[in-house]
mmCIF file of C-alpha atoms in Angstrom:
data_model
loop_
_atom_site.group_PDB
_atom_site.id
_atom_site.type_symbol
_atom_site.label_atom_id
_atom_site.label_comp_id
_atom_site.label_asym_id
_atom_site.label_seq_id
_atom_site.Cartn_x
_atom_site.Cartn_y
_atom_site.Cartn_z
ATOM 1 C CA UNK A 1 156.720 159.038 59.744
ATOM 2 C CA UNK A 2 159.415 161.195 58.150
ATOM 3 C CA UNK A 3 161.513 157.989 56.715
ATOM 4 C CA UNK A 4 157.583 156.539 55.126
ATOM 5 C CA UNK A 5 156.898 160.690 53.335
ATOM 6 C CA UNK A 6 160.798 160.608 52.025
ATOM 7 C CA UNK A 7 160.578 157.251 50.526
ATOM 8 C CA UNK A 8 156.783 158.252 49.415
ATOM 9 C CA UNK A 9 158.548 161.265 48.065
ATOM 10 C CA UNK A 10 161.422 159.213 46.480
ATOM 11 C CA UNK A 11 159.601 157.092 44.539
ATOM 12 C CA UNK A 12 156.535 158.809 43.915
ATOM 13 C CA UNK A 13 156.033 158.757 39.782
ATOM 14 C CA UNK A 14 156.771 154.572 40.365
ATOM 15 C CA UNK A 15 153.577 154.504 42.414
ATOM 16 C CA UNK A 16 152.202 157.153 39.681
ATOM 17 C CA UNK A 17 152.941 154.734 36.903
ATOM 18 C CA UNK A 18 151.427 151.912 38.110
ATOM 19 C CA UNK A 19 148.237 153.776 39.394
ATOM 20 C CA UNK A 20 147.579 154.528 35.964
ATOM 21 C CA UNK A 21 148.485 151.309 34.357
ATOM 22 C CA UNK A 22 145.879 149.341 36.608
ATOM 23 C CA UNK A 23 143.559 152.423 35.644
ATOM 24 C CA UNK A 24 144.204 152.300 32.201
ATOM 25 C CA UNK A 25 144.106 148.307 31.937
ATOM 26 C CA UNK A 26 140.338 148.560 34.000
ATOM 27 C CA UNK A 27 139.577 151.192 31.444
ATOM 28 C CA UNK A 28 140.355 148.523 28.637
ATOM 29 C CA UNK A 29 138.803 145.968 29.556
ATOM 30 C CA UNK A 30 135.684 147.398 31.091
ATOM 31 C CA UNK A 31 135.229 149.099 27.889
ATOM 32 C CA UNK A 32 136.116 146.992 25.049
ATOM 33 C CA UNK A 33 134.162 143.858 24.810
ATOM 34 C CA UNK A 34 136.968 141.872 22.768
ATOM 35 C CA UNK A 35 139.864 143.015 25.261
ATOM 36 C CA UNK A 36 137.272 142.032 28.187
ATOM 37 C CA UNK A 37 136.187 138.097 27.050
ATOM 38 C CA UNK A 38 140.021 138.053 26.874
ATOM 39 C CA UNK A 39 140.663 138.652 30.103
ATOM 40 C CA UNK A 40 137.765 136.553 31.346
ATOM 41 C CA UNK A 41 138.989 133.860 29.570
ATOM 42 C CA UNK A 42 142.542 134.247 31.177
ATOM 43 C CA UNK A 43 141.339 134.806 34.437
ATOM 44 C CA UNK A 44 138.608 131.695 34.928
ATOM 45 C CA UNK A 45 141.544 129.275 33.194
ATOM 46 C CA UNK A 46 143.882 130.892 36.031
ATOM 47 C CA UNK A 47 141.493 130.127 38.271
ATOM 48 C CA UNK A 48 140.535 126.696 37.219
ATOM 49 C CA UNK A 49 144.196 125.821 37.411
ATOM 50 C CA UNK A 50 144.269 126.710 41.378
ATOM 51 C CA UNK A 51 141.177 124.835 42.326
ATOM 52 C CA UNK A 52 142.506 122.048 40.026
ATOM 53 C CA UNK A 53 145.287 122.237 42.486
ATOM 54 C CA UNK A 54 144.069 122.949 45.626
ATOM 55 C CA UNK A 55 141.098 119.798 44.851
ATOM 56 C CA UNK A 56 144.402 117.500 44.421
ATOM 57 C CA UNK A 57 145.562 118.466 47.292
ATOM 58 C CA UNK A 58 142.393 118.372 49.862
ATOM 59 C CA UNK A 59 141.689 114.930 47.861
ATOM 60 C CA UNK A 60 145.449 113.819 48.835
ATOM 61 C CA UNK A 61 144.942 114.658 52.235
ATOM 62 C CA UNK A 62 141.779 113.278 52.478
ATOM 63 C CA UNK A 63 143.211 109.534 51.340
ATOM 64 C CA UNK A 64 143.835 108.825 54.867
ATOM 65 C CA UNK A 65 139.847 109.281 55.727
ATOM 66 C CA UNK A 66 138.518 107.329 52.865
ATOM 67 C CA UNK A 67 141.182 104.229 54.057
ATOM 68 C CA UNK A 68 139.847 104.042 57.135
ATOM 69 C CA UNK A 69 136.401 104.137 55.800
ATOM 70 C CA UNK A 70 137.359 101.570 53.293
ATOM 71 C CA UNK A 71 138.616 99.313 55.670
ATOM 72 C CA UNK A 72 135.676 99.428 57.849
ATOM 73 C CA UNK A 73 133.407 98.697 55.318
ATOM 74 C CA UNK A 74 135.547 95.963 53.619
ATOM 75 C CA UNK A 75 135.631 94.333 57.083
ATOM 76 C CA UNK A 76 131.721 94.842 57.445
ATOM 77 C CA UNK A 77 131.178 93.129 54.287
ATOM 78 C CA UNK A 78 133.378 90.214 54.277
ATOM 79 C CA UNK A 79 131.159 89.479 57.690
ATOM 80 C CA UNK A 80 127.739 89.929 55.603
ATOM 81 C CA UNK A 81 128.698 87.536 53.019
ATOM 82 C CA UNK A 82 129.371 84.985 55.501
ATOM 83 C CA UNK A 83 126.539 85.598 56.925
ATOM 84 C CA UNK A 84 124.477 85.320 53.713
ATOM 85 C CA UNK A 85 126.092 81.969 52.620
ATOM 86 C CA UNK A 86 125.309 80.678 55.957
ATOM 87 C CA UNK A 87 121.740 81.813 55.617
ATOM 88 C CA UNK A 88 120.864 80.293 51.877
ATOM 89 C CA UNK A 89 122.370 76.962 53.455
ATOM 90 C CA UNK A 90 119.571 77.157 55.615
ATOM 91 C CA UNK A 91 116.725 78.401 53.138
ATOM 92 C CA UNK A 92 114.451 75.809 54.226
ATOM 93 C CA UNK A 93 114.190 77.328 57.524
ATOM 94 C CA UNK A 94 112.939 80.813 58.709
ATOM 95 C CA UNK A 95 115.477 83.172 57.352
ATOM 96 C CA UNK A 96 113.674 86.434 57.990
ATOM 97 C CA UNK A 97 114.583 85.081 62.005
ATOM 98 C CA UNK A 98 117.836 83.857 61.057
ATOM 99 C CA UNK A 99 118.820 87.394 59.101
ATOM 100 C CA UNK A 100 117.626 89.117 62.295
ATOM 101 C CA UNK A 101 119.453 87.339 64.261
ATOM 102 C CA UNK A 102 122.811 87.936 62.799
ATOM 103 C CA UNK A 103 121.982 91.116 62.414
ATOM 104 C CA UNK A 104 121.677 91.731 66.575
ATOM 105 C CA UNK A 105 125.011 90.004 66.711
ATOM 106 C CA UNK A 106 126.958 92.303 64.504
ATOM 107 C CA UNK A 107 125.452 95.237 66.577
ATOM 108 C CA UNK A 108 127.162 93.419 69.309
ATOM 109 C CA UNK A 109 130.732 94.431 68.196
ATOM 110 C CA UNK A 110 132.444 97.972 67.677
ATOM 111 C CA UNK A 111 135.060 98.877 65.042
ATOM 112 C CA UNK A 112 137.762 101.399 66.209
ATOM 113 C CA UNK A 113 139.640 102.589 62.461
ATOM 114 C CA UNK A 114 143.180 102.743 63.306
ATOM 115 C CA UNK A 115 146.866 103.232 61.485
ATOM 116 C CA UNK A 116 149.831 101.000 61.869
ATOM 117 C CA UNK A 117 152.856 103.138 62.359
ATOM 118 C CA UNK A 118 155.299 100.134 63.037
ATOM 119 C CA UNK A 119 155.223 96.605 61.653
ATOM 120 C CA UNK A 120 158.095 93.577 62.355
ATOM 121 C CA UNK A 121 158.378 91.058 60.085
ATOM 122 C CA UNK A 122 161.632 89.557 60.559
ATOM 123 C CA UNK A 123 161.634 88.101 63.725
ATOM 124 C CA UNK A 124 160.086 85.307 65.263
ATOM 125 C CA UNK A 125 157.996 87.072 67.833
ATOM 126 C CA UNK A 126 157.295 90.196 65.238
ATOM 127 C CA UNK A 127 155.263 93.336 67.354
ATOM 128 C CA UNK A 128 153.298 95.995 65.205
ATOM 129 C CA UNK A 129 151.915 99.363 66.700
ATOM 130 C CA UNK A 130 149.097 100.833 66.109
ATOM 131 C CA UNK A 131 147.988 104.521 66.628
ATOM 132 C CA UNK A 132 145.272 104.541 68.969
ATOM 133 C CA UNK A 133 145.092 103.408 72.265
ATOM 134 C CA UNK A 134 143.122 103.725 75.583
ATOM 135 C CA UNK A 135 141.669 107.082 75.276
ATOM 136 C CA UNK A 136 140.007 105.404 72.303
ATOM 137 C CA UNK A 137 138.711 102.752 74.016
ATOM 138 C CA UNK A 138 140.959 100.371 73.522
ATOM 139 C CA UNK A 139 141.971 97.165 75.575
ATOM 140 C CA UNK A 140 144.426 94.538 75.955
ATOM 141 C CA UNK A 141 142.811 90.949 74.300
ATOM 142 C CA UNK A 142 141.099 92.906 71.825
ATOM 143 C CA UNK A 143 141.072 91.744 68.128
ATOM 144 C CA UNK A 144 142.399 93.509 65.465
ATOM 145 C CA UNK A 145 141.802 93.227 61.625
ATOM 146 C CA UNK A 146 141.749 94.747 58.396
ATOM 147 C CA UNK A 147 139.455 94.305 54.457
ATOM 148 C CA UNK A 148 141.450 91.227 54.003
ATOM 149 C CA UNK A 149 141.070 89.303 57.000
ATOM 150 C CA UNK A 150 142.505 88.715 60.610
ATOM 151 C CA UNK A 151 145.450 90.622 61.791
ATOM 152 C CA UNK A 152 146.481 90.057 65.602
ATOM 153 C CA UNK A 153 145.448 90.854 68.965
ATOM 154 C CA UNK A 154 146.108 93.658 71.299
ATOM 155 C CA UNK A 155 148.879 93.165 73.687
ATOM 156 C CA UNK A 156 150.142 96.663 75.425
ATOM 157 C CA UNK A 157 147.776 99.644 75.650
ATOM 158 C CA UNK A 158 149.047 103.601 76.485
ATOM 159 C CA UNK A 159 147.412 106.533 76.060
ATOM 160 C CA UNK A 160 147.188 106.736 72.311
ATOM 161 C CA UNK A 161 149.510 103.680 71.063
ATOM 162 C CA UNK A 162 148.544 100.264 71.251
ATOM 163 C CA UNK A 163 151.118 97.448 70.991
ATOM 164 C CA UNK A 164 149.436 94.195 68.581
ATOM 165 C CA UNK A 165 150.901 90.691 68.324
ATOM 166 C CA UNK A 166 150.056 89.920 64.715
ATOM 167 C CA UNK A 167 149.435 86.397 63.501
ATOM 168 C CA UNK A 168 153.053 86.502 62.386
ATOM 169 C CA UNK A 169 154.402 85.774 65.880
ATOM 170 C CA UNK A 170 155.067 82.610 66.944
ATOM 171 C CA UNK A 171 153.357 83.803 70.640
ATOM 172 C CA UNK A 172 150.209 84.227 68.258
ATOM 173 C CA UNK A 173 147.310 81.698 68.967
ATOM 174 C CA UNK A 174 144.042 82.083 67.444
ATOM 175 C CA UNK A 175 140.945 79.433 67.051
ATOM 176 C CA UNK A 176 139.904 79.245 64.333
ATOM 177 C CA UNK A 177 137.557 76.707 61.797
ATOM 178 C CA UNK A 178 137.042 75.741 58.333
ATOM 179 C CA UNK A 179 134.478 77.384 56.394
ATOM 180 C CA UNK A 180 131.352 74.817 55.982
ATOM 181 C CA UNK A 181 132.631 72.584 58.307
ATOM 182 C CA UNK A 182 132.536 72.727 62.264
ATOM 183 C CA UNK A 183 136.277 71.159 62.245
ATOM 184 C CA UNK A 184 138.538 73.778 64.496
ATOM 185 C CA UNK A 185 141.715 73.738 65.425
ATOM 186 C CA UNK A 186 144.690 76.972 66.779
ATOM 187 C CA UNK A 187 146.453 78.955 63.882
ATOM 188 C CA UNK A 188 149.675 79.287 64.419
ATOM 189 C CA UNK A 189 153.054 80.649 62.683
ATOM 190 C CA UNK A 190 155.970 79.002 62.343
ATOM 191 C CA UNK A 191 158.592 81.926 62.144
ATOM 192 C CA UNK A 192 159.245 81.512 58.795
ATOM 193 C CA UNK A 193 157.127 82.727 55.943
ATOM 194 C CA UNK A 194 155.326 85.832 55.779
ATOM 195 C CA UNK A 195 152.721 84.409 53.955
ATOM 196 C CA UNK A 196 151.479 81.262 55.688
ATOM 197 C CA UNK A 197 150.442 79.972 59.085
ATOM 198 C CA UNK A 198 149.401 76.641 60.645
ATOM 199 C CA UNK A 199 146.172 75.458 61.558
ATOM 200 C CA UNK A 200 146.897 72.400 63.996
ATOM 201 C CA UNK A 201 144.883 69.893 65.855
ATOM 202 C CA UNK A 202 142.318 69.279 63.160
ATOM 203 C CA UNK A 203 140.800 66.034 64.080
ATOM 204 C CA UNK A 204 141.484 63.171 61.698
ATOM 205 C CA UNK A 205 138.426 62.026 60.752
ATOM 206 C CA UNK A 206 137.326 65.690 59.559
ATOM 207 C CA UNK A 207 136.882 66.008 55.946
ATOM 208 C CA UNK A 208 137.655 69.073 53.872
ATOM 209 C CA UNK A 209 139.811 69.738 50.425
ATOM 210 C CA UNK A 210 142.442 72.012 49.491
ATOM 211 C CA UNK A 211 141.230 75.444 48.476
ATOM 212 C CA UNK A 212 138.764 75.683 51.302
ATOM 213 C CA UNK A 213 138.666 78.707 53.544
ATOM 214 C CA UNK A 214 139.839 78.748 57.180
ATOM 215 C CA UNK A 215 137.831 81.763 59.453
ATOM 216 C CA UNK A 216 137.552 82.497 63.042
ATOM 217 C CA UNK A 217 134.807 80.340 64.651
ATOM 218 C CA UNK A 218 133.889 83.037 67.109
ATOM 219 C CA UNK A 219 134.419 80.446 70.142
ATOM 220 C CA UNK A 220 136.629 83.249 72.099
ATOM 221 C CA UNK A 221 135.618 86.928 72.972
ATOM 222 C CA UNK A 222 138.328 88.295 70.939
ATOM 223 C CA UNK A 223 136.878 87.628 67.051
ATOM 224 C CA UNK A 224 133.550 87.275 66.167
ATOM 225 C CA UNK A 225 132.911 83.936 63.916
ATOM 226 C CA UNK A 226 133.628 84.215 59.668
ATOM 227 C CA UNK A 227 136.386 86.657 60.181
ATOM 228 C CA UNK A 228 138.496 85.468 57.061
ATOM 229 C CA UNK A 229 142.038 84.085 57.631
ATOM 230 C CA UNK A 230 143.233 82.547 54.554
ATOM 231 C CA UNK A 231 143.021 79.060 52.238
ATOM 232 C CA UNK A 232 144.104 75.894 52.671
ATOM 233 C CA UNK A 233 147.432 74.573 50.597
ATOM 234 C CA UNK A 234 148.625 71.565 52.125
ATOM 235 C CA UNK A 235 147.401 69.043 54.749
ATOM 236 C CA UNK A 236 150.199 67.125 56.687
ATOM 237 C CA UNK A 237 149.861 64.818 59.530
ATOM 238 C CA UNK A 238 151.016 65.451 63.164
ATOM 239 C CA UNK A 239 154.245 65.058 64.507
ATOM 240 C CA UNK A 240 151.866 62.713 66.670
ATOM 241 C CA UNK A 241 149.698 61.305 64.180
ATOM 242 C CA UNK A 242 146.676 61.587 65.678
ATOM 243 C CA UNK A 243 145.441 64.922 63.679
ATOM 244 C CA UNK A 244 146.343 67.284 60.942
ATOM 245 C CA UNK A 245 148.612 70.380 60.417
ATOM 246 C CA UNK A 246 146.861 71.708 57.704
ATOM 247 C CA UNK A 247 149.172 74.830 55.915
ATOM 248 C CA UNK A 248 147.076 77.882 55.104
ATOM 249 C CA UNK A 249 147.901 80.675 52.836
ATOM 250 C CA UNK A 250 147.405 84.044 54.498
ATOM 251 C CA UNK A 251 144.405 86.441 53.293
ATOM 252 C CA UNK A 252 145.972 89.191 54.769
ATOM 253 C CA UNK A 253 149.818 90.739 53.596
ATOM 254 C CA UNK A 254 151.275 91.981 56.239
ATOM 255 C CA UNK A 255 153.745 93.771 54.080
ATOM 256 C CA UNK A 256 151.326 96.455 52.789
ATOM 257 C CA UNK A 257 149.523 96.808 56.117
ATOM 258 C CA UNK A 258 148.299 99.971 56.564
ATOM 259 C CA UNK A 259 144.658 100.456 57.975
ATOM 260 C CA UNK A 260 143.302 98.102 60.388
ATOM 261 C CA UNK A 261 140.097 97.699 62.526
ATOM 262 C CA UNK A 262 139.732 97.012 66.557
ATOM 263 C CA UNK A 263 137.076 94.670 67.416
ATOM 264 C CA UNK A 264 135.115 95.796 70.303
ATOM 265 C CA UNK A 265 132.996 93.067 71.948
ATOM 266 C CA UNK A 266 130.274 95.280 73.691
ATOM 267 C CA UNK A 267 129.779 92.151 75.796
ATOM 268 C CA UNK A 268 132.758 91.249 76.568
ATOM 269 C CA UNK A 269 132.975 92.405 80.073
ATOM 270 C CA UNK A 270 129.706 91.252 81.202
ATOM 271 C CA UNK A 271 130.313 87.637 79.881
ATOM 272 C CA UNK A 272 133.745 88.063 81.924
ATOM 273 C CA UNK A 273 131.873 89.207 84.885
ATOM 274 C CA UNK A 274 130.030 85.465 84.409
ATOM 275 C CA UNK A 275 132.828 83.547 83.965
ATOM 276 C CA UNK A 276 134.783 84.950 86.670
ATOM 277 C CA UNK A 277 131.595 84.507 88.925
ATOM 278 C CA UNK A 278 131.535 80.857 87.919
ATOM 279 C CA UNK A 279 134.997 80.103 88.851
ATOM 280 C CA UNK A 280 134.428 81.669 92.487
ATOM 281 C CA UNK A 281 131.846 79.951 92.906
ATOM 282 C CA UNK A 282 133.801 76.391 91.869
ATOM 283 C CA UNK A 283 136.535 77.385 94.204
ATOM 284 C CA UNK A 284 134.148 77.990 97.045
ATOM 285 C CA UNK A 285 132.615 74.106 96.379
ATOM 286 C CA UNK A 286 135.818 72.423 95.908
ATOM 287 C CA UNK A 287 136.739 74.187 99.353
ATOM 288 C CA UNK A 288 133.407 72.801 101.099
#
């Protein structure tokens, strides 16, 4: 208490001076209407310059949000359009039933919004990670995808981190089919380019063109169908000859990956349940 009163005491007529310059400045522009729209003037462009600031800055951080919600909806979308070309290639039937009924299907699937914090794509049997794991649901054989198409599948699930094999693995296999046609055949990547995959054992007397789009045909539990996966450059034959390697041009660049989507079949498990059930039940006969 003594030390505060002596340096109170010390430097008394500094705290006197500016006492009566904040006094004498209120006094100013309380009273004088010129000196006061001055100061108002100063004070809301001060002012507008912080919030100006602190808006860029809430907006910067909320980027990572509006990604996620970006992605999501790009995903929903791409799914819708398919959807709708389907259903005007089948006007001349009941589309009111059809659009309902594609409707229940997409309820049957969850998205989980997730961020890739790793990403290989140098190596034949590349790995990316993902930030969100089995506290948020997630599962091993689970799609994954982003606005521009397919991405992988879930491999290794912890806590919070989920290990994907992308497309761009040559341990990736995924069915899928060209668009318009019910021609299907097993994407898979070569090792080489980033940019394209393989879709083999297309049948040879299927007929489609360069430029037509290759999707997921929704035959396994891990996509649903009209997921996009890219557009058809070249058609080659077989090493066998008896189908087509057709090369396809990636929708999705795994270069910029950033935001991606888990697919979450809600019915997964009970058409797993049935399947399993089935094959106990053919191992019982066969032992009979």
């Amino acid at each position: 208490m003594q030390n505060l009163l002596e340096f109170l005491q010390k430097y008394h007529h500094w705290f006197l001076f500016v006492l009566l310059e904040v006094l004498s400045l209120t006094l100013l522009f309380q009273y004088n209407s010129y000196q006061g729209s001055v100061w108002l003037s100063s004070a809301n462009a001060a002012a507008g310059k912080v919030n100006e600031g602190r808006a860029e800055v809430e907006s910067y951080f909320s980027l990572k949000k509006m990604n996620e919600q970006l992605t999501m909806r790009n995903f929903y979308l791409e799914r819708q359009v398919n959807q709708l070309r389907r259903l005007y290639g089948e006007a001349i039937e009941d589309t009111t039933g059809l659009w309902a009924k594609e409707m229940r299907f997409l309820k049957m699937y969850s998205l989980v919004p997730a961020k890739v914090v790793t990403n290989e794509l140098n190596k034949q049997e590349n790995l990316l990670t993902i930030n969100r794991g089995a506290a948020d649901g997630i599962e091993e054989g689970m799609g994954v995808a982003c606005g521009q198409g397919v991405v992988g599948v879930t491999y290794l699930v912890s806590g919070h981190y989920t290990v994907v094999i992308p497309v761009l693995s040559t341990a990736s296999r995924i069915s899928c089919a060209i668009r318009g046609h019910n021609y299907f055949g097993v994407l898979r990547w070569d090792g080489k380019d980033a940019a394209v995959a393989y879709l083999e054992d297309i049948p040879r007397h299927a007929r489609f063109k360069r430029g037509d789009w290759v999707e997921t045909n929704g035959y396994s539990s891990i996509f649903p169908p009209g997921v996009l996966v890219g557009k058809i450059e070249t058609v080659y034959n077989s090493d066998d000859g008896l189908s087509y390697r057709v090369k396809v041009r990636l929708s999705t660049d795994f270069g910029s990956l950033r935001d991606v989507v888990v697919i979450n079949d809600k019915t997964i498990g009970e058409r797993a349940r049935l399947l399993q059930a089935a094959r106990d039940s053919l191992k019982l006969n066969v032992k009979e």
